[in-house]
Amino acid sequence: MKKKVIGVLLAATMVAAFGAFASAEDNSAYTIGFSSKDNSDMFVKNIADAAEEKAEELGVKFIMTDAGGDVNKQISDVENMITQGVDALVVIPQSVEGSAPVVSMAKEAGIPIIIDNGDIADTDYTAFVGCTDQESGEILGTWFMENVEKGSKVCIIEGPMGQSGQVGRMAGFEAVGMLDYFEVLSTQTANWKRDEAMALAEDWLTTYGDDLKAIICENDDMALGALSACKAADRTDVVIGGVDGLEDAVEAVKNGEIGVSVLQDSYGQGATGVEVALAAAKGEEVPYDTRIPFRKITADNVEAYLENGVSALTD
């Protein structure tokens, strides 16, 4: 039976915890394949960029593919990398269920597979590095319940249906009772896209007018799209929040334009995914499951976060 070593680490210490994997030896004989789900999503791109940077630092060969939001392309990309003979795979799943075949494909080929950032239905992978999406939904939902009057009319912008972030964050909203706490006027996907979220928010502002009190977004890109719509409509009264801790969103929190951004660490997920992949390719034992806690950034701690980083976020 596979031994499952589970770790929960703070973002600031995560990469250091795997520092032993990054030895001075020549790693040029190893090739790591990296399948990203959609690099047009800024947060996902940040993970992919961190992975590429870490691969260069370690001196390994690195193959990057971008599924562009297409689960069938992701499966094909992984199949091609297996055919090319990569020594390990890192995959950000496009879909919890739809991307699941990549795990058995890698296992059948005898290639270690590290699932990064989002959950996947087939858990017979070598290792997981990322966050627990439901936790972010619980934190975001709780913040809105504490800062927006009970019974207020709100709208929710979701990620692509079936993706780990969408499934987990909605589960988090349900777990803390947010969907019953507010009157939810509309719930629609904007596919993690800023422009799609802006269009949705524009429609809602026109349709619901002053009745709309908050727009709850499952990521920061969509929150920033909603903010653009509210600014154009001169609606500074609509409370907005999201997930990821993107630089633009944190600046908007600082400026009082967004109420909350729930931070997850893109660098830690990308860099550590590559380090774990290299260790697994070398036959070393790696932790089966490593989760990084989410942290909320609000008006109360944004200045401290900008000055001191994640160590300033204590809850």
Coordinates of C-alpha atoms in Angstrom, one line a residue:
M1 CA 0.0 0.0 0.0
K2 CA 1.2 3.5 -0.9
K3 CA 2.4 5.4 2.2
K4 CA 0.6 8.8 2.2
V5 CA 2.6 11.6 3.8
I6 CA 0.4 14.6 4.3
G7 CA 1.7 18.1 4.9
V8 CA 0.1 21.5 5.5
L9 CA 2.6 24.4 5.1
L10 CA 2.6 28.1 5.2
A11 CA 3.2 29.7 1.8
A12 CA 6.4 31.4 3.0
T13 CA 8.0 28.2 4.1
M14 CA 6.7 25.8 1.5
V15 CA 9.5 25.9 -1.0
A16 CA 12.1 25.9 1.7
A17 CA 10.7 22.7 3.1
F18 CA 11.5 21.0 -0.2
G19 CA 14.9 22.7 -0.6
A20 CA 16.7 19.4 -0.3
F21 CA 15.3 18.4 -3.7
A22 CA 17.2 21.3 -5.4
S23 CA 20.7 19.9 -5.1
A24 CA 23.8 21.1 -6.9
E25 CA 24.1 17.9 -8.9
D26 CA 23.6 17.9 -12.7
N27 CA 19.8 17.6 -13.4
S28 CA 20.1 18.1 -17.2
A29 CA 19.3 14.4 -17.8
Y30 CA 15.8 14.9 -16.4
T31 CA 12.8 16.2 -18.4
I32 CA 9.7 17.5 -16.6
G33 CA 6.4 18.0 -18.5
F34 CA 4.0 20.6 -17.3
S35 CA 0.4 20.7 -18.4
S36 CA -1.3 24.0 -17.6
K37 CA -5.1 24.2 -17.8
D38 CA -5.3 27.8 -19.2
N39 CA -2.5 30.4 -19.1
S40 CA -4.9 33.2 -20.1
D41 CA -6.0 33.0 -16.4
M42 CA -3.5 35.3 -14.7
F43 CA -3.3 33.2 -11.5
V44 CA -2.7 30.0 -13.5
K45 CA -0.1 31.8 -15.6
N46 CA 1.7 32.9 -12.4
I47 CA 1.9 29.2 -11.3
A48 CA 3.2 28.2 -14.7
D49 CA 5.8 31.0 -14.7
A50 CA 7.0 29.9 -11.3
A51 CA 7.3 26.3 -12.4
E52 CA 9.3 27.4 -15.5
E53 CA 11.6 29.6 -13.3
K54 CA 12.2 26.8 -10.9
A55 CA 13.0 24.3 -13.7
E56 CA 15.5 26.7 -15.1
E57 CA 17.1 27.1 -11.6
L58 CA 17.3 23.4 -11.1
G59 CA 18.8 22.8 -14.6
V60 CA 16.1 20.4 -15.8
K61 CA 14.6 20.2 -19.2
F62 CA 11.1 21.6 -19.2
I63 CA 8.2 21.1 -21.6
M64 CA 5.2 23.5 -21.1
T65 CA 1.8 22.9 -22.6
D66 CA -1.3 25.1 -22.3
A67 CA -4.7 23.4 -22.7
G68 CA -6.4 26.8 -23.2
G69 CA -9.4 25.7 -21.1
D70 CA -10.0 22.5 -23.3
V71 CA -10.0 19.3 -21.3
N72 CA -9.6 17.2 -24.5
K73 CA -6.5 19.2 -25.4
Q74 CA -5.1 18.7 -21.9
I75 CA -5.4 14.9 -22.2
S76 CA -3.8 15.0 -25.7
D77 CA -1.0 17.2 -24.4
V78 CA -0.2 14.8 -21.6
E79 CA -0.4 11.9 -24.0
N80 CA 2.2 13.6 -26.2
M81 CA 4.5 14.3 -23.4
I82 CA 4.4 10.7 -22.2
T83 CA 5.2 9.7 -25.8
Q84 CA 8.2 12.1 -25.7
G85 CA 9.5 10.2 -22.6
V86 CA 9.3 12.9 -19.9
D87 CA 10.6 11.7 -16.5
A88 CA 7.8 13.3 -14.5
L89 CA 4.6 15.3 -15.1
V90 CA 3.1 18.2 -13.3
V91 CA -0.6 18.8 -14.2
I92 CA -3.0 21.7 -13.3
P93 CA -6.3 19.9 -14.0
Q94 CA -8.7 21.7 -16.3
S95 CA -11.6 19.6 -14.8
V96 CA -12.0 17.5 -11.7
E97 CA -13.7 14.7 -13.6
G98 CA -12.7 15.4 -17.2
S99 CA -8.9 15.6 -16.6
A100 CA -8.9 12.4 -14.5
P101 CA -7.6 10.1 -17.3
V102 CA -4.2 11.8 -17.2
V103 CA -3.5 10.0 -13.9
S104 CA -4.0 6.5 -15.2
M105 CA -2.1 7.4 -18.4
A106 CA 0.9 8.4 -16.4
K107 CA 0.7 5.5 -14.0
E108 CA 0.5 3.0 -16.9
A109 CA 3.6 4.6 -18.5
G110 CA 5.5 4.4 -15.1
I111 CA 5.8 8.2 -15.0
P112 CA 5.4 10.1 -11.7
I113 CA 2.5 12.6 -11.9
I114 CA 2.2 15.6 -9.6
I115 CA -1.3 17.2 -9.5
D116 CA -0.8 21.0 -8.9
N117 CA -3.3 23.6 -7.7
G118 CA -6.6 21.9 -8.3
D119 CA -8.1 18.6 -7.2
I120 CA -8.8 15.7 -9.6
A121 CA -11.2 12.8 -9.3
D122 CA -8.5 10.1 -9.7
T123 CA -6.4 10.4 -6.6
D124 CA -3.9 7.6 -7.5
Y125 CA -1.3 10.2 -8.4
T126 CA 2.2 10.4 -7.0
A127 CA 1.7 13.7 -5.1
F128 CA -0.5 16.8 -4.8
V129 CA 0.7 20.3 -4.2
G130 CA -1.8 23.1 -3.7
C131 CA -4.6 24.5 -1.7
T132 CA -8.0 23.2 -0.5
D133 CA -10.5 25.1 -2.7
Q134 CA -13.4 24.7 -0.2
E135 CA -11.4 26.6 2.4
S136 CA -11.2 29.6 0.2
G137 CA -15.0 29.6 -0.3
E138 CA -15.5 29.3 3.4
I139 CA -13.2 32.3 4.1
L140 CA -14.8 34.4 1.4
G141 CA -18.3 33.5 2.3
T142 CA -17.7 34.2 6.0
W143 CA -16.2 37.6 5.2
F144 CA -19.2 38.6 3.2
M145 CA -21.6 37.4 6.0
E146 CA -19.6 39.5 8.5
N147 CA -19.5 42.6 6.3
V148 CA -22.8 42.7 4.3
E149 CA -26.2 42.8 6.0
K150 CA -28.2 39.6 6.3
G151 CA -30.8 39.2 3.6
S152 CA -29.0 41.5 1.2
K153 CA -29.4 40.8 -2.5
V154 CA -26.2 39.6 -4.1
C155 CA -24.9 37.9 -7.2
I156 CA -22.2 35.3 -7.5
I157 CA -19.6 35.0 -10.4
E158 CA -18.3 31.4 -10.7
G159 CA -15.3 29.9 -12.4
P160 CA -15.7 27.3 -15.2
M161 CA -18.3 24.7 -14.1
G162 CA -16.7 21.5 -12.9
Q163 CA -13.2 22.9 -12.2
S164 CA -11.8 22.3 -8.8
G165 CA -11.9 26.0 -7.9
Q166 CA -15.6 26.4 -8.9
V167 CA -16.7 23.2 -7.2
G168 CA -14.7 23.8 -4.0
R169 CA -15.5 27.4 -3.5
M170 CA -19.2 26.9 -4.0
A171 CA -19.0 24.0 -1.5
G172 CA -17.4 26.5 0.9
F173 CA -20.2 29.0 0.4
E174 CA -22.7 26.3 1.2
A175 CA -20.7 25.0 4.2
V176 CA -20.8 28.4 6.0
G177 CA -24.4 29.0 5.1
M178 CA -23.8 32.0 2.8
L179 CA -26.3 30.9 0.2
D180 CA -29.1 31.0 2.8
Y181 CA -27.8 34.2 4.5
F182 CA -28.3 36.3 1.4
E183 CA -30.9 36.5 -1.3
V184 CA -28.9 35.3 -4.3
L185 CA -30.3 37.0 -7.4
S186 CA -28.1 35.3 -10.0
T187 CA -25.2 32.8 -10.1
Q188 CA -23.3 32.6 -13.4
T189 CA -19.9 31.6 -14.7
A190 CA -17.4 34.1 -16.2
N191 CA -14.8 31.3 -16.7
W192 CA -12.2 33.1 -14.5
K193 CA -12.2 35.9 -17.2
R194 CA -12.1 39.6 -16.3
D195 CA -13.9 40.7 -19.4
E196 CA -16.7 38.1 -19.1
A197 CA -17.2 39.1 -15.4
M198 CA -17.4 42.8 -16.4
A199 CA -20.1 42.0 -18.9
L200 CA -22.0 40.0 -16.4
A201 CA -21.8 42.8 -13.7
E202 CA -22.9 45.4 -16.2
D203 CA -26.0 43.4 -17.0
W204 CA -26.7 42.8 -13.3
L205 CA -26.3 46.5 -12.4
T206 CA -28.8 47.4 -15.2
T207 CA -31.2 44.6 -14.2
Y208 CA -31.2 44.9 -10.5
G209 CA -30.2 48.5 -10.0
D210 CA -29.8 49.7 -6.4
D211 CA -31.1 46.4 -5.0
L212 CA -27.8 44.8 -5.8
K213 CA -25.6 45.1 -2.7
A214 CA -22.6 42.7 -3.4
I215 CA -20.9 40.7 -6.1
I216 CA -19.1 37.6 -4.8
C217 CA -16.4 36.4 -7.2
E218 CA -14.6 33.0 -7.1
N219 CA -11.4 34.6 -8.3
D220 CA -9.7 38.0 -8.4
D221 CA -9.7 38.5 -12.2
M222 CA -13.5 38.3 -12.1
A223 CA -13.6 40.6 -9.1
L224 CA -11.6 43.1 -11.0
G225 CA -14.0 42.8 -14.0
A226 CA -16.9 43.4 -11.6
L227 CA -15.1 46.4 -10.2
S228 CA -14.6 47.9 -13.6
A229 CA -18.4 47.6 -14.3
C230 CA -19.2 49.2 -10.9
K231 CA -16.8 52.1 -11.5
A232 CA -18.3 52.8 -15.0
A233 CA -21.8 52.8 -13.4
D234 CA -20.6 55.0 -10.5
R235 CA -21.7 52.3 -8.0
T236 CA -19.2 52.6 -5.1
D237 CA -21.8 51.0 -2.8
V238 CA -21.5 47.4 -4.2
V239 CA -19.3 45.2 -2.1
I240 CA -16.9 43.0 -4.1
G241 CA -14.5 40.3 -3.2
G242 CA -12.5 37.5 -4.8
V243 CA -9.8 34.8 -4.4
D244 CA -6.1 34.7 -5.4
G245 CA -4.3 37.7 -4.0
L246 CA -3.5 39.1 -7.5
E247 CA -1.4 42.3 -7.3
D248 CA -4.2 44.4 -8.9
A249 CA -6.7 43.1 -6.5
V250 CA -4.6 43.7 -3.5
E251 CA -4.1 47.3 -4.7
A252 CA -7.9 47.6 -5.0
V253 CA -8.2 46.4 -1.4
K254 CA -5.7 49.0 -0.3
N255 CA -7.7 51.7 -2.2
G256 CA -11.0 50.6 -0.6
E257 CA -12.5 49.4 -4.0
I258 CA -12.5 45.7 -3.2
G259 CA -13.4 44.4 0.3
V260 CA -11.4 41.2 0.4
S261 CA -9.0 39.1 -1.6
V262 CA -8.3 35.6 -0.4
L263 CA -4.7 34.9 -1.0
Q264 CA -3.3 31.6 -2.4
D265 CA 0.4 31.3 -3.2
S266 CA 1.0 30.8 -6.9
Y267 CA 4.8 30.8 -6.6
G268 CA 4.8 28.1 -3.9
Q269 CA 2.5 25.9 -5.9
G270 CA 4.4 26.2 -9.2
A271 CA 8.0 26.0 -7.8
T272 CA 7.3 23.2 -5.3
G273 CA 5.4 21.2 -7.9
V274 CA 8.5 21.1 -10.1
E275 CA 10.8 20.3 -7.1
V276 CA 8.5 17.4 -6.1
A277 CA 8.4 16.2 -9.7
L278 CA 12.2 16.1 -9.9
A279 CA 12.5 14.3 -6.6
A280 CA 9.9 11.7 -7.7
A281 CA 11.7 11.3 -11.1
K282 CA 14.9 10.4 -9.1
G283 CA 13.0 7.8 -7.1
E284 CA 13.0 9.8 -3.9
E285 CA 10.1 9.6 -1.4
V286 CA 7.8 12.6 -1.6
P287 CA 4.9 13.8 0.5
Y288 CA 1.6 12.5 -1.0
D289 CA -0.4 15.7 -0.1
T290 CA 0.8 19.2 0.7
R291 CA -1.7 21.9 1.2
I292 CA -1.0 25.6 1.6
P293 CA -3.5 27.6 3.8
F294 CA -5.5 30.4 2.3
R295 CA -5.3 33.9 4.0
K296 CA -7.6 36.8 3.6
I297 CA -6.3 40.3 2.7
T298 CA -8.6 43.1 3.9
A299 CA -8.4 46.8 4.8
D300 CA -7.2 45.7 8.3
N301 CA -4.1 43.9 7.1
V302 CA -3.3 45.0 3.5
E303 CA -0.6 47.5 4.5
A304 CA 1.1 44.9 6.7
Y305 CA 0.9 42.4 3.9
L306 CA 2.4 44.8 1.3
E307 CA 5.2 45.5 3.8
N308 CA 5.9 42.1 5.2
G309 CA 4.4 39.5 2.9
V310 CA 2.4 36.5 3.8
S311 CA 3.9 36.3 7.3
A312 CA 1.7 39.3 8.2
L313 CA -1.5 37.3 7.5
T314 CA -2.4 35.4 10.6
D315 CA -5.8 34.1 9.9

